[in-house]
PDB file of C-alpha atoms and ligand atoms in Angstrom:
ATOM      1  CA  MET T   1      86.899  84.499  69.611  1.00 54.00           C
ATOM      2  CA  ALA T   2      87.527  86.904  72.269  1.00 62.00           C
ATOM      3  CA  GLU T   3      91.166  87.783  72.648  1.00 92.00           C
ATOM      4  CA  LEU T   4      91.188  87.608  76.524  1.00 97.00           C
ATOM      5  CA  VAL T   5      88.742  85.494  78.531  1.00 97.00           C
ATOM      6  CA  ILE T   6      88.780  85.590  82.295  1.00 97.00           C
ATOM      7  CA  GLU T   7      86.531  83.292  84.149  1.00 97.00           C
ATOM      8  CA  GLN T   8      85.602  83.146  87.708  1.00 97.00           C
ATOM      9  CA  LEU T   9      88.992  84.434  88.934  1.00 97.00           C
ATOM     10  CA  THR T  10      89.622  84.489  92.672  1.00 96.00           C
ATOM     11  CA  LYS T  11      92.816  85.503  94.491  1.00 97.00           C
ATOM     12  CA  SER T  12      93.502  85.930  98.208  1.00 97.00           C
ATOM     13  CA  PHE T  13      96.556  87.241 100.134  1.00 96.00           C
ATOM     14  CA  ASP T  14      96.864  85.902 103.588  1.00 95.00           C
ATOM     15  CA  GLY T  15      93.294  84.614 103.710  1.00 92.00           C
ATOM     16  CA  ALA T  16      91.819  87.978 102.584  1.00 95.00           C
ATOM     17  CA  GLU T  17      89.946  87.871  99.248  1.00 96.00           C
ATOM     18  CA  VAL T  18      90.985  90.496  96.688  1.00 96.00           C
ATOM     19  CA  LEU T  19      89.305  89.253  93.748  1.00 96.00           C
ATOM     20  CA  LYS T  20      86.296  87.032  93.873  1.00 95.00           C
ATOM     21  CA  GLU T  21      84.882  85.038  90.982  1.00 96.00           C
ATOM     22  CA  LEU T  22      85.827  87.945  88.529  1.00 97.00           C
ATOM     23  CA  SER T  23      84.942  87.244  84.958  1.00 97.00           C
ATOM     24  CA  LEU T  24      85.472  89.428  81.907  1.00 97.00           C
ATOM     25  CA  GLN T  25      86.224  89.333  78.153  1.00 96.00           C
ATOM     26  CA  ILE T  26      88.011  91.546  75.768  1.00 97.00           C
ATOM     27  CA  GLN T  27      87.545  91.268  71.901  1.00 96.00           C
ATOM     28  CA  GLU T  28      90.160  91.507  69.451  1.00 95.00           C
ATOM     29  CA  GLU T  29      91.033  95.285  68.776  1.00 95.00           C
ATOM     30  CA  GLU T  30      88.998  96.338  71.576  1.00 97.00           C
ATOM     31  CA  PHE T  31      89.791  99.237  74.099  1.00 97.00           C
ATOM     32  CA  VAL T  32      88.448  98.367  77.422  1.00 98.00           C
ATOM     33  CA  ALA T  33      88.932 100.535  80.608  1.00 98.00           C
ATOM     34  CA  VAL T  34      88.708  99.086  84.011  1.00 97.00           C
ATOM     35  CA  LEU T  35      87.442 101.694  86.450  1.00 96.00           C
ATOM     36  CA  GLY T  36      87.507 101.111  90.287  1.00 92.00           C
ATOM     37  CA  PRO T  37      88.313 102.532  93.752  1.00 88.00           C
ATOM     38  CA  SER T  38      91.958 102.210  94.831  1.00 88.00           C
ATOM     39  CA  GLY T  39      92.546  99.157  96.570  1.00 92.00           C
ATOM     40  CA  SER T  40      89.866  97.336  94.830  1.00 92.00           C
ATOM     41  CA  GLY T  41      92.194  94.946  93.197  1.00 95.00           C
ATOM     42  CA  LYS T  42      92.900  96.376  89.705  1.00 95.00           C
ATOM     43  CA  SER T  43      96.740  95.830  89.864  1.00 96.00           C
ATOM     44  CA  THR T  44      96.264  92.506  91.275  1.00 96.00           C
ATOM     45  CA  LEU T  45      94.102  91.584  88.216  1.00 96.00           C
ATOM     46  CA  PHE T  46      96.904  92.767  86.009  1.00 96.00           C
ATOM     47  CA  HIS T  47      99.642  90.984  87.824  1.00 96.00           C
ATOM     48  CA  LEU T  48      97.474  87.754  87.316  1.00 96.00           C
ATOM     49  CA  ILE T  49      96.999  88.490  83.622  1.00 96.00           C
ATOM     50  CA  GLY T  50     100.709  89.355  83.167  1.00 94.00           C
ATOM     51  CA  GLY T  51     101.569  86.045  85.042  1.00 94.00           C
ATOM     52  CA  LEU T  52     103.343  87.491  87.944  1.00 94.00           C
ATOM     53  CA  TYR T  53     100.799  85.846  90.288  1.00 95.00           C
ATOM     54  CA  GLU T  54      98.851  82.585  89.979  1.00 95.00           C
ATOM     55  CA  PRO T  55      95.084  82.532  90.706  1.00 96.00           C
ATOM     56  CA  ASP T  56      93.770  80.550  93.509  1.00 97.00           C
ATOM     57  CA  THR T  57      90.944  79.478  91.152  1.00 96.00           C
ATOM     58  CA  GLY T  58      89.609  80.459  87.787  1.00 97.00           C
ATOM     59  CA  ALA T  59      90.888  80.680  84.224  1.00 96.00           C
ATOM     60  CA  ILE T  60      92.821  83.309  82.097  1.00 97.00           C
ATOM     61  CA  ARG T  61      92.831  82.566  78.424  1.00 97.00           C
ATOM     62  CA  LEU T  62      94.387  84.481  75.628  1.00 96.00           C
ATOM     63  CA  SER T  63      93.102  83.596  72.119  1.00 94.00           C
ATOM     64  CA  GLY T  64      92.011  80.293  73.498  1.00 93.00           C
ATOM     65  CA  GLU T  65      95.346  79.479  75.272  1.00 95.00           C
ATOM     66  CA  ASN T  66      95.648  79.120  78.965  1.00 95.00           C
ATOM     67  CA  ILE T  67      98.180  81.808  80.288  1.00 95.00           C
ATOM     68  CA  ASN T  68      97.761  81.233  84.094  1.00 94.00           C
ATOM     69  CA  GLY T  69     101.191  82.033  85.603  1.00 92.00           C
ATOM     70  CA  GLN T  70     102.751  82.653  82.137  1.00 92.00           C
ATOM     71  CA  LYS T  71     104.792  85.813  81.617  1.00 90.00           C
ATOM     72  CA  GLY T  72     105.412  87.436  78.306  1.00 89.00           C
ATOM     73  CA  SER T  73     102.114  86.688  76.574  1.00 93.00           C
ATOM     74  CA  VAL T  74     100.930  90.279  77.078  1.00 95.00           C
ATOM     75  CA  SER T  75     102.498  93.570  76.937  1.00 94.00           C
ATOM     76  CA  TYR T  76     102.355  94.973  80.456  1.00 92.00           C
ATOM     77  CA  MET T  77     103.010  98.334  81.884  1.00 94.00           C
ATOM     78  CA  PRO T  78     102.937  98.094  85.641  1.00 92.00           C
ATOM     79  CA  GLN T  79     101.621 100.863  87.878  1.00 92.00           C
ATOM     80  CA  SER T  80     105.290 101.742  88.914  1.00 91.00           C
ATOM     81  CA  PRO T  81     107.436 102.319  85.741  1.00 90.00           C
ATOM     82  CA  SER T  82     110.139  99.852  86.926  1.00 91.00           C
ATOM     83  CA  LEU T  83     112.853 100.804  84.428  1.00 96.00           C
ATOM     84  CA  LEU T  84     116.080  99.073  84.759  1.00 97.00           C
ATOM     85  CA  PRO T  85     118.452 101.319  86.387  1.00 97.00           C
ATOM     86  CA  TRP T  86     121.571 100.102  84.666  1.00 97.00           C
ATOM     87  CA  ARG T  87     120.190 100.590  81.184  1.00 97.00           C
ATOM     88  CA  THR T  88     119.840 103.888  79.305  1.00 97.00           C
ATOM     89  CA  VAL T  89     116.429 105.171  78.754  1.00 97.00           C
ATOM     90  CA  LEU T  90     116.576 104.160  74.981  1.00 97.00           C
ATOM     91  CA  ASP T  91     117.589 100.669  76.031  1.00 97.00           C
ATOM     92  CA  ASN T  92     114.808 100.565  78.575  1.00 97.00           C
ATOM     93  CA  VAL T  93     112.151 101.520  76.102  1.00 96.00           C
ATOM     94  CA  LEU T  94     113.440  98.987  73.635  1.00 96.00           C
ATOM     95  CA  LEU T  95     113.427  96.055  76.253  1.00 94.00           C
ATOM     96  CA  GLY T  96     109.977  94.492  75.387  1.00 91.00           C
ATOM     97  CA  ALA T  97     110.863  94.597  71.776  1.00 92.00           C
ATOM     98  CA  GLU T  98     114.295  93.318  72.178  1.00 92.00           C
ATOM     99  CA  ILE T  99     113.114  90.247  74.115  1.00 90.00           C
ATOM    100  CA  ALA T 100     110.660  89.393  71.354  1.00 88.00           C
ATOM    101  CA  GLY T 101     113.482  89.839  68.788  1.00 89.00           C
ATOM    102  CA  ARG T 102     111.905  92.950  67.267  1.00 87.00           C
ATOM    103  CA  LYS T 103     114.244  95.630  68.041  1.00 89.00           C
ATOM    104  CA  ASP T 104     113.410  98.767  66.108  1.00 91.00           C
ATOM    105  CA  GLN T 105     115.641 101.721  67.237  1.00 93.00           C
ATOM    106  CA  GLN T 106     114.347 104.278  64.877  1.00 95.00           C
ATOM    107  CA  ALA T 107     110.707 103.676  65.883  1.00 93.00           C
ATOM    108  CA  ALA T 108     111.811 104.041  69.539  1.00 95.00           C
ATOM    109  CA  VAL T 109     113.580 107.330  68.910  1.00 96.00           C
ATOM    110  CA  GLN T 110     110.590 108.726  67.058  1.00 95.00           C
ATOM    111  CA  MET T 111     108.217 107.619  69.947  1.00 93.00           C
ATOM    112  CA  MET T 112     110.477 109.327  72.503  1.00 96.00           C
ATOM    113  CA  GLU T 113     110.214 112.405  70.495  1.00 95.00           C
ATOM    114  CA  LYS T 114     106.580 112.149  70.510  1.00 91.00           C
ATOM    115  CA  ALA T 115     106.408 111.721  74.106  1.00 93.00           C
ATOM    116  CA  GLY T 116     108.735 114.619  74.862  1.00 93.00           C
ATOM    117  CA  LEU T 117     111.672 112.673  75.783  1.00 96.00           C
ATOM    118  CA  SER T 118     114.016 113.688  73.006  1.00 97.00           C
ATOM    119  CA  GLY T 119     117.550 114.272  74.187  1.00 97.00           C
ATOM    120  CA  TYR T 120     117.222 111.778  77.042  1.00 98.00           C
ATOM    121  CA  GLU T 121     117.923 108.554  74.913  1.00 97.00           C
ATOM    122  CA  GLN T 122     121.294 108.187  76.599  1.00 98.00           C
ATOM    123  CA  SER T 123     120.249 109.306  80.095  1.00 98.00           C
ATOM    124  CA  TYR T 124     119.651 106.786  82.820  1.00 98.00           C
ATOM    125  CA  PRO T 125     116.263 106.385  84.696  1.00 97.00           C
ATOM    126  CA  TYR T 126     117.412 108.241  87.793  1.00 97.00           C
ATOM    127  CA  GLN T 127     117.900 111.371  85.721  1.00 97.00           C
ATOM    128  CA  LEU T 128     114.163 111.400  84.822  1.00 96.00           C
ATOM    129  CA  SER T 129     111.175 112.894  86.631  1.00 94.00           C
ATOM    130  CA  GLY T 130     108.445 110.597  87.822  1.00 93.00           C
ATOM    131  CA  GLY T 131     106.261 111.717  84.739  1.00 93.00           C
ATOM    132  CA  MET T 132     109.111 111.132  82.313  1.00 95.00           C
ATOM    133  CA  LYS T 133     109.665 107.609  83.747  1.00 95.00           C
ATOM    134  CA  GLN T 134     105.971 106.902  83.211  1.00 94.00           C
ATOM    135  CA  ARG T 135     106.185 107.922  79.625  1.00 94.00           C
ATOM    136  CA  ALA T 136     109.254 105.809  79.050  1.00 95.00           C
ATOM    137  CA  ALA T 137     107.409 102.746  80.516  1.00 95.00           C
ATOM    138  CA  PHE T 138     104.363 103.553  78.327  1.00 94.00           C
ATOM    139  CA  ILE T 139     106.416 103.747  75.081  1.00 95.00           C
ATOM    140  CA  ARG T 140     108.190 100.370  76.209  1.00 95.00           C
ATOM    141  CA  SER T 141     104.782  98.633  76.356  1.00 94.00           C
ATOM    142  CA  LEU T 142     103.661 100.110  72.927  1.00 93.00           C
ATOM    143  CA  LEU T 143     106.800  98.899  71.369  1.00 93.00           C
ATOM    144  CA  SER T 144     106.290  95.290  72.569  1.00 92.00           C
ATOM    145  CA  PRO T 145     104.679  93.319  69.891  1.00 91.00           C
ATOM    146  CA  GLN T 146     101.990  91.251  71.740  1.00 92.00           C
ATOM    147  CA  PRO T 147      98.470  91.649  70.749  1.00 92.00           C
ATOM    148  CA  LEU T 148      97.074  92.725  74.192  1.00 95.00           C
ATOM    149  CA  ILE T 149      98.451  95.668  76.024  1.00 96.00           C
ATOM    150  CA  LEU T 150      97.718  96.111  79.785  1.00 96.00           C
ATOM    151  CA  LEU T 151      98.114  99.697  81.046  1.00 96.00           C
ATOM    152  CA  ASP T 152      97.905 100.275  84.718  1.00 96.00           C
ATOM    153  CA  GLU T 153      97.169 103.915  85.407  1.00 95.00           C
ATOM    154  CA  PRO T 154      99.667 104.941  82.746  1.00 94.00           C
ATOM    155  CA  PHE T 155      99.056 108.683  83.010  1.00 94.00           C
ATOM    156  CA  SER T 156      98.510 109.175  86.718  1.00 92.00           C
ATOM    157  CA  ALA T 157     101.839 110.821  87.320  1.00 90.00           C
ATOM    158  CA  LEU T 158     101.374 113.352  84.440  1.00 92.00           C
ATOM    159  CA  ASP T 159      99.970 116.891  84.656  1.00 93.00           C
ATOM    160  CA  GLU T 160      96.651 117.541  83.244  1.00 92.00           C
ATOM    161  CA  PHE T 161      98.047 118.977  79.869  1.00 92.00           C
ATOM    162  CA  THR T 162     100.377 116.166  79.382  1.00 92.00           C
ATOM    163  CA  ARG T 163      97.929 113.590  80.179  1.00 94.00           C
ATOM    164  CA  SER T 164      95.624 114.769  77.557  1.00 93.00           C
ATOM    165  CA  GLU T 165      98.447 114.900  74.960  1.00 91.00           C
ATOM    166  CA  MET T 166      99.194 111.379  75.857  1.00 92.00           C
ATOM    167  CA  GLN T 167      95.698 110.137  75.623  1.00 95.00           C
ATOM    168  CA  LYS T 168      95.226 111.533  72.209  1.00 91.00           C
ATOM    169  CA  TRP T 169      98.657 110.150  71.087  1.00 90.00           C
ATOM    170  CA  LEU T 170      97.698 106.664  72.520  1.00 93.00           C
ATOM    171  CA  LEU T 171      94.378 106.765  70.492  1.00 94.00           C
ATOM    172  CA  ASP T 172      96.189 107.691  67.332  1.00 89.00           C
ATOM    173  CA  ILE T 173      98.746 104.879  67.837  1.00 89.00           C
ATOM    174  CA  TRP T 174      95.916 102.445  68.537  1.00 92.00           C
ATOM    175  CA  HIS T 175      94.106 103.699  65.334  1.00 90.00           C
ATOM    176  CA  GLN T 176      97.189 102.942  63.331  1.00 87.00           C
ATOM    177  CA  ASN T 177      97.928  99.550  64.839  1.00 86.00           C
ATOM    178  CA  LYS T 178      94.824  98.063  66.336  1.00 89.00           C
ATOM    179  CA  ARG T 179      95.534  95.745  69.324  1.00 93.00           C
ATOM    180  CA  SER T 180      93.407  94.984  72.190  1.00 96.00           C
ATOM    181  CA  ILE T 181      93.984  97.329  75.284  1.00 96.00           C
ATOM    182  CA  LEU T 182      93.085  96.882  78.924  1.00 97.00           C
ATOM    183  CA  PHE T 183      93.553 100.263  80.550  1.00 97.00           C
ATOM    184  CA  VAL T 184      93.214 100.624  84.401  1.00 96.00           C
ATOM    185  CA  THR T 185      92.375 104.000  85.663  1.00 94.00           C
ATOM    186  CA  HIS T 186      90.381 105.713  88.506  1.00 90.00           C
ATOM    187  CA  ASN T 187      89.732 108.739  86.426  1.00 93.00           C
ATOM    188  CA  ILE T 188      86.063 108.435  85.087  1.00 95.00           C
ATOM    189  CA  GLU T 189      86.575 111.050  82.470  1.00 96.00           C
ATOM    190  CA  GLU T 190      89.759 109.237  81.120  1.00 96.00           C
ATOM    191  CA  ALA T 191      87.796 106.067  80.840  1.00 97.00           C
ATOM    192  CA  VAL T 192      84.927 107.639  78.883  1.00 98.00           C
ATOM    193  CA  PHE T 193      87.140 109.511  76.625  1.00 97.00           C
ATOM    194  CA  LEU T 194      89.406 106.576  75.670  1.00 97.00           C
ATOM    195  CA  ALA T 195      87.317 103.375  75.864  1.00 98.00           C
ATOM    196  CA  ASP T 196      85.030 101.267  73.755  1.00 97.00           C
ATOM    197  CA  ARG T 197      83.625  99.700  76.857  1.00 98.00           C
ATOM    198  CA  ILE T 198      84.066 100.475  80.572  1.00 98.00           C
ATOM    199  CA  LEU T 199      84.069  97.834  83.367  1.00 98.00           C
ATOM    200  CA  VAL T 200      83.447  99.148  86.675  1.00 97.00           C
ATOM    201  CA  LEU T 201      84.801  97.062  89.554  1.00 95.00           C
ATOM    202  CA  SER T 202      83.448  96.951  93.225  1.00 93.00           C
ATOM    203  CA  GLU T 203      85.529  97.452  96.365  1.00 92.00           C
ATOM    204  CA  LYS T 204      87.583  94.564  97.218  1.00 90.00           C
ATOM    205  CA  PRO T 205      86.888  91.523  96.797  1.00 92.00           C
ATOM    206  CA  ALA T 206      86.458  93.113  93.349  1.00 91.00           C
ATOM    207  CA  ASN T 207      84.192  91.934  90.764  1.00 91.00           C
ATOM    208  CA  VAL T 208      82.454  93.658  87.801  1.00 95.00           C
ATOM    209  CA  ILE T 209      79.534  95.602  89.074  1.00 95.00           C
ATOM    210  CA  ALA T 210      78.554  97.466  85.912  1.00 97.00           C
ATOM    211  CA  GLU T 211      79.415  97.740  82.297  1.00 98.00           C
ATOM    212  CA  PHE T 212      79.139 100.763  80.050  1.00 98.00           C
ATOM    213  CA  GLN T 213      79.449 100.599  76.206  1.00 98.00           C
ATOM    214  CA  VAL T 214      80.836 103.993  74.959  1.00 98.00           C
ATOM    215  CA  ASP T 215      80.025 104.525  71.369  1.00 95.00           C
ATOM    216  CA  PHE T 216      81.392 107.900  70.596  1.00 96.00           C
ATOM    217  CA  PRO T 217      82.619 107.870  67.092  1.00 95.00           C
ATOM    218  CA  ARG T 218      86.327 107.728  66.313  1.00 94.00           C
ATOM    219  CA  PRO T 219      88.649 109.621  65.962  1.00 93.00           C
ATOM    220  CA  ARG T 220      87.703 111.363  69.132  1.00 93.00           C
ATOM    221  CA  GLU T 221      88.313 115.014  69.755  1.00 91.00           C
ATOM    222  CA  ALA T 222      88.795 116.377  73.162  1.00 90.00           C
ATOM    223  CA  SER T 223      85.713 118.576  72.675  1.00 93.00           C
ATOM    224  CA  ILE T 224      83.446 115.497  73.127  1.00 95.00           C
ATOM    225  CA  THR T 225      84.201 115.815  76.828  1.00 94.00           C
ATOM    226  CA  LEU T 226      81.930 118.871  76.936  1.00 95.00           C
ATOM    227  CA  THR T 227      78.887 117.274  75.478  1.00 97.00           C
ATOM    228  CA  GLU T 228      75.741 116.336  77.255  1.00 97.00           C
ATOM    229  CA  GLU T 229      76.154 112.612  76.487  1.00 97.00           C
ATOM    230  CA  PHE T 230      79.561 112.723  77.968  1.00 98.00           C
ATOM    231  CA  LEU T 231      78.483 114.269  81.072  1.00 97.00           C
ATOM    232  CA  ARG T 232      75.688 111.834  81.388  1.00 97.00           C
ATOM    233  CA  PHE T 233      78.276 108.881  81.369  1.00 97.00           C
ATOM    234  CA  LYS T 234      80.345 110.570  83.958  1.00 97.00           C
ATOM    235  CA  ARG T 235      77.146 110.934  86.071  1.00 97.00           C
ATOM    236  CA  ASP T 236      76.006 107.478  85.669  1.00 97.00           C
ATOM    237  CA  ILE T 237      79.424 105.948  86.408  1.00 96.00           C
ATOM    238  CA  TYR T 238      79.802 108.010  89.359  1.00 95.00           C
ATOM    239  CA  LYS T 239      76.418 107.047  90.598  1.00 95.00           C
ATOM    240  CA  VAL T 240      77.517 103.181  90.340  1.00 95.00           C
ATOM    241  CA  LEU T 241      80.868 103.939  92.277  1.00 91.00           C
ATOM    242  CA  LYS T 242      79.196 105.805  95.012  1.00 88.00           C
ATOM    243  CA  LYS T 243      76.365 103.300  95.508  1.00 85.00           C
ATOM    244  CA  HIS T 244      79.001 100.489  96.131  1.00 77.00           C
ATOM    245  CA  GLU T 245      81.283 102.498  98.477  1.00 71.00           C
TER     246      GLU T 245
HETATM  247  N1  ADP S 301     101.444  90.848  97.287  1.00 96.77           N
HETATM  248  C1  ADP S 301     100.257  91.207  98.096  1.00 96.77           C
HETATM  249  N2  ADP S 301     100.353  90.722  99.277  1.00 96.77           N
HETATM  250  C2  ADP S 301      99.301  91.021 100.177  1.00 96.77           C
HETATM  251  N3  ADP S 301      98.274  91.937  99.839  1.00 96.77           N
HETATM  252  C3  ADP S 301      98.277  92.411  98.625  1.00 96.77           C
HETATM  253  C4  ADP S 301      99.267  91.947  97.667  1.00 96.77           C
HETATM  254  N4  ADP S 301      99.031  92.790  96.483  1.00 96.77           N
HETATM  255  C5  ADP S 301      97.893  93.339  96.765  1.00 96.77           C
HETATM  256  N5  ADP S 301      97.496  93.225  98.027  1.00 96.77           N
HETATM  257  C6  ADP S 301      96.257  93.795  98.544  1.00 96.77           C
HETATM  258  O1  ADP S 301      95.187  93.761  97.665  1.00 96.77           O
HETATM  259  C7  ADP S 301      94.364  94.829  97.607  1.00 96.77           C
HETATM  260  C8  ADP S 301      94.222  95.335  96.212  1.00 96.77           C
HETATM  261  O2  ADP S 301      95.449  95.976  95.799  1.00 96.77           O
HETATM  262  P1  ADP S 301      95.614  96.549  94.278  1.00 96.77           P
HETATM  263  O3  ADP S 301      95.390  95.316  93.487  1.00 96.77           O
HETATM  264  O4  ADP S 301      96.969  96.994  94.336  1.00 96.77           O
HETATM  265  O5  ADP S 301      94.448  97.659  94.191  1.00 96.77           O
HETATM  266  P2  ADP S 301      94.380  98.660  93.114  1.00 96.77           P
HETATM  267  O6  ADP S 301      95.317  98.584  92.083  1.00 96.77           O
HETATM  268  O7  ADP S 301      92.901  98.564  92.752  1.00 96.77           O
HETATM  269  O8  ADP S 301      94.486  99.927  93.863  1.00 96.77           O
HETATM  270  C9  ADP S 301      94.790  95.772  98.574  1.00 96.77           C
HETATM  271  O9  ADP S 301      94.253  95.653  99.821  1.00 96.77           O
HETATM  272  C10 ADP S 301      96.409  95.404  98.821  1.00 96.77           C
HETATM  273  O10 ADP S 301      96.791  95.620 100.101  1.00 96.77           O
HETATM  274 MG1   MG S 302      96.849  99.720  91.335  1.00 96.77          MG
END
């Protein structure tokens, strides 16, 4: 059974449709990237899966269970890091695990070190740069125990080098502890490098206009981005996006 099944999801705001009969599925342990122009409804889709919004029509099921409007079923990293200002960075990073009753301080400290946040454990969010906040929110979602992780443009605030480090690290972590990942990005190269499968969304009202299976063997090295096959993916996806502008 697929981990996540979304059927015919429709969502409007003030009469304007943002998602229209959008359907998709994610298998257990699958890494799926959602690629679409900005304003197409990607974050709205995540708000719906995360239970922050309710759909007008359609179904969202996780391992067979209806999760429409239900918070806490998935681990969710929103597009804006939304750290709690009154908690230290370490306590922010531990929030999801703590709510689930699985707080592991040592794992959190190790992850912060990996993400270049060592020494900031007892700092407060206002003391961090935008990119550091994003990395903290990213770790928080990884430390939450749910079997499906939603990542909404998790690396958009990072410079090219840090972004590439974080991508490799994410793949390592996912390799060691396989879960389903739904990853929103507007970066074609990032989608091809990370995902098993890429869903391309149309402009709003969004629905899935193309799907690409990406079968590069894992573990993946950054050098695959220079191969002919990788460039072909980039061209093909770019064409689909262009055509629907
Ligand atoms: N709470 C809301 N109220 C009204 N309009 C919204 C709301 N959330 C999103 N929208 C609209 O939905 C569209 C898609 O937004 P969003 O899902 O954030 O796109 P993306 O993440 O793909 O950039 C935008 O036109 C945005 O203005
Ligand atoms: Mg968005």
